[in-house]
PDB file of C-alpha atoms in Angstrom:
ATOM      1  CA  MET A   1       0.000   0.000   0.000  1.00 92.00           C
ATOM      2  CA  HIS A   2       2.772   2.472   0.943  1.00 95.00           C
ATOM      3  CA  LEU A   3       4.865   1.579  -2.069  1.00 96.00           C
ATOM      4  CA  ASP A   4       1.877   2.221  -4.352  1.00 96.00           C
ATOM      5  CA  ARG A   5       1.394   5.650  -2.758  1.00 97.00           C
ATOM      6  CA  ILE A   6       5.107   6.465  -3.199  1.00 97.00           C
ATOM      7  CA  ALA A   7       4.904   5.445  -6.861  1.00 97.00           C
ATOM      8  CA  ALA A   8       1.814   7.643  -7.405  1.00 97.00           C
ATOM      9  CA  LEU A   9       3.457  10.635  -5.711  1.00 98.00           C
ATOM     10  CA  THR A  10       6.632  10.138  -7.730  1.00 98.00           C
ATOM     11  CA  ALA A  11       4.585  10.202 -10.935  1.00 98.00           C
ATOM     12  CA  GLN A  12       2.863  13.427  -9.829  1.00 98.00           C
ATOM     13  CA  ILE A  13       6.211  15.033  -8.998  1.00 96.00           C
ATOM     14  CA  ASP A  14       7.552  14.049 -12.416  1.00 96.00           C
ATOM     15  CA  GLU A  15       4.517  15.668 -14.097  1.00 96.00           C
ATOM     16  CA  VAL A  16       4.966  18.905 -12.166  1.00 94.00           C
ATOM     17  CA  MET A  17       8.706  19.005 -12.902  1.00 92.00           C
ATOM     18  CA  THR A  18       7.999  18.519 -16.630  1.00 93.00           C
ATOM     19  CA  LYS A  19       5.562  21.456 -16.576  1.00 92.00           C
ATOM     20  CA  ILE A  20       8.052  23.651 -14.671  1.00 90.00           C
ATOM     21  CA  LYS A  21      10.789  22.860 -17.203  1.00 89.00           C
ATOM     22  CA  GLU A  22       8.470  23.619 -20.130  1.00 90.00           C
ATOM     23  CA  ILE A  23       7.363  26.949 -18.697  1.00 88.00           C
ATOM     24  CA  GLY A  24      10.923  27.824 -17.692  1.00 85.00           C
ATOM     25  CA  SER A  25      12.244  27.045 -21.162  1.00 86.00           C
ATOM     26  CA  ALA A  26       9.761  29.513 -22.653  1.00 88.00           C
ATOM     27  CA  SER A  27      10.963  32.315 -20.366  1.00 88.00           C
ATOM     28  CA  ARG A  28      14.134  34.202 -21.299  1.00 88.00           C
ATOM     29  CA  ASP A  29      14.766  35.352 -17.718  1.00 85.00           C
ATOM     30  CA  ALA A  30      14.311  31.839 -16.317  1.00 88.00           C
ATOM     31  CA  ARG A  31      16.798  30.464 -18.880  1.00 89.00           C
ATOM     32  CA  ILE A  32      19.356  33.102 -17.868  1.00 87.00           C
ATOM     33  CA  LEU A  33      18.805  32.416 -14.167  1.00 86.00           C
ATOM     34  CA  ARG A  34      19.256  28.660 -14.719  1.00 88.00           C
ATOM     35  CA  SER A  35      22.688  29.327 -16.194  1.00 89.00           C
ATOM     36  CA  MET A  36      23.857  30.489 -12.754  1.00 84.00           C
ATOM     37  CA  PRO A  37      25.514  27.878 -10.520  1.00 87.00           C
ATOM     38  CA  GLY A  38      23.076  26.479  -7.982  1.00 88.00           C
ATOM     39  CA  ILE A  39      19.917  27.763  -9.706  1.00 88.00           C
ATOM     40  CA  GLY A  40      17.727  25.051 -11.163  1.00 90.00           C
ATOM     41  CA  PRO A  41      14.334  25.164 -12.826  1.00 90.00           C
ATOM     42  CA  ILE A  42      12.394  25.562  -9.566  1.00 91.00           C
ATOM     43  CA  GLY A  43      14.661  28.300  -8.219  1.00 91.00           C
ATOM     44  CA  ALA A  44      14.585  30.179 -11.518  1.00 90.00           C
ATOM     45  CA  MET A  45      10.791  30.086 -11.659  1.00 90.00           C
ATOM     46  CA  ALA A  46      10.492  31.186  -8.020  1.00 90.00           C
ATOM     47  CA  ILE A  47      12.847  34.125  -8.559  1.00 90.00           C
ATOM     48  CA  GLU A  48      11.044  35.130 -11.736  1.00 88.00           C
ATOM     49  CA  ALA A  49       7.663  34.955 -10.004  1.00 89.00           C
ATOM     50  CA  LEU A  50       8.586  36.712  -6.748  1.00 91.00           C
ATOM     51  CA  ALA A  51      11.510  39.061  -7.424  1.00 90.00           C
ATOM     52  CA  PRO A  52      11.199  42.536  -8.901  1.00 92.00           C
ATOM     53  CA  PRO A  53      12.286  42.876 -12.551  1.00 88.00           C
ATOM     54  CA  MET A  54      16.039  42.322 -12.915  1.00 83.00           C
ATOM     55  CA  GLY A  55      16.421  45.837 -14.362  1.00 87.00           C
ATOM     56  CA  THR A  56      15.538  47.137 -10.896  1.00 90.00           C
ATOM     57  CA  PHE A  57      18.946  46.093  -9.592  1.00 88.00           C
ATOM     58  CA  LYS A  58      22.101  48.021 -10.455  1.00 90.00           C
ATOM     59  CA  SER A  59      24.289  44.937 -10.113  1.00 87.00           C
ATOM     60  CA  GLY A  60      24.309  41.282  -9.221  1.00 83.00           C
ATOM     61  CA  ARG A  61      25.533  42.259  -5.769  1.00 85.00           C
ATOM     62  CA  ASN A  62      22.411  44.356  -5.201  1.00 87.00           C
ATOM     63  CA  PHE A  63      20.248  41.417  -6.246  1.00 84.00           C
ATOM     64  CA  ALA A  64      22.171  39.117  -3.887  1.00 84.00           C
ATOM     65  CA  ALA A  65      21.628  41.633  -1.074  1.00 86.00           C
ATOM     66  CA  TRP A  66      17.901  41.710  -1.885  1.00 86.00           C
ATOM     67  CA  LEU A  67      17.856  37.922  -1.569  1.00 84.00           C
ATOM     68  CA  GLY A  68      19.662  38.199   1.767  1.00 84.00           C
ATOM     69  CA  LEU A  69      22.746  36.325   0.586  1.00 83.00           C
ATOM     70  CA  ILE A  70      25.154  39.150   1.417  1.00 81.00           C
ATOM     71  CA  PRO A  71      24.928  42.160   3.738  1.00 76.00           C
ATOM     72  CA  ARG A  72      23.351  45.278   2.322  1.00 65.00           C
ATOM     73  CA  GLN A  73      25.753  47.977   1.233  1.00 62.00           C
ATOM     74  CA  ALA A  74      25.495  50.780   3.742  1.00 63.00           C
ATOM     75  CA  GLY A  75      28.714  52.716   3.063  1.00 61.00           C
ATOM     76  CA  LEU A  76      29.169  55.710   0.856  1.00 60.00           C
ATOM     77  CA  GLY A  77      31.592  53.914  -1.415  1.00 58.00           C
ATOM     78  CA  LYS A  78      34.441  56.341  -0.713  1.00 53.00           C
ATOM     79  CA  ASP A  79      38.000  55.210  -0.099  1.00 47.00           C
ATOM     80  CA  VAL A  80      39.512  55.973   3.271  1.00 45.00           C
ATOM     81  CA  LYS A  81      42.755  57.900   2.526  1.00 51.00           C
ATOM     82  CA  ASP A  82      44.186  58.251   6.022  1.00 49.00           C
ATOM     83  CA  GLY A  83      44.317  54.529   6.764  1.00 52.00           C
ATOM     84  CA  SER A  84      41.888  54.639   9.674  1.00 50.00           C
ATOM     85  CA  ALA A  85      38.765  52.604   9.254  1.00 49.00           C
TER      86      ALA A  85
END
């Protein structure tokens, strides 16, 4: 009984993954996102669905900060000339 349920769930998961791959292949942004290391079809579709348009971000670092992967940039971006930090 349990093995039959596992087989049915596996088939459903395979169907959903096929649909995600089809939809992701039709999307230019999802294809670009999937080219990044660690981003698969599900991650690419989630980012495309939930994140603001990529043009919103000035750089990849700003996008990574939006995701919470790196600290937000809070400095002014000026070099310290006197050596004290």
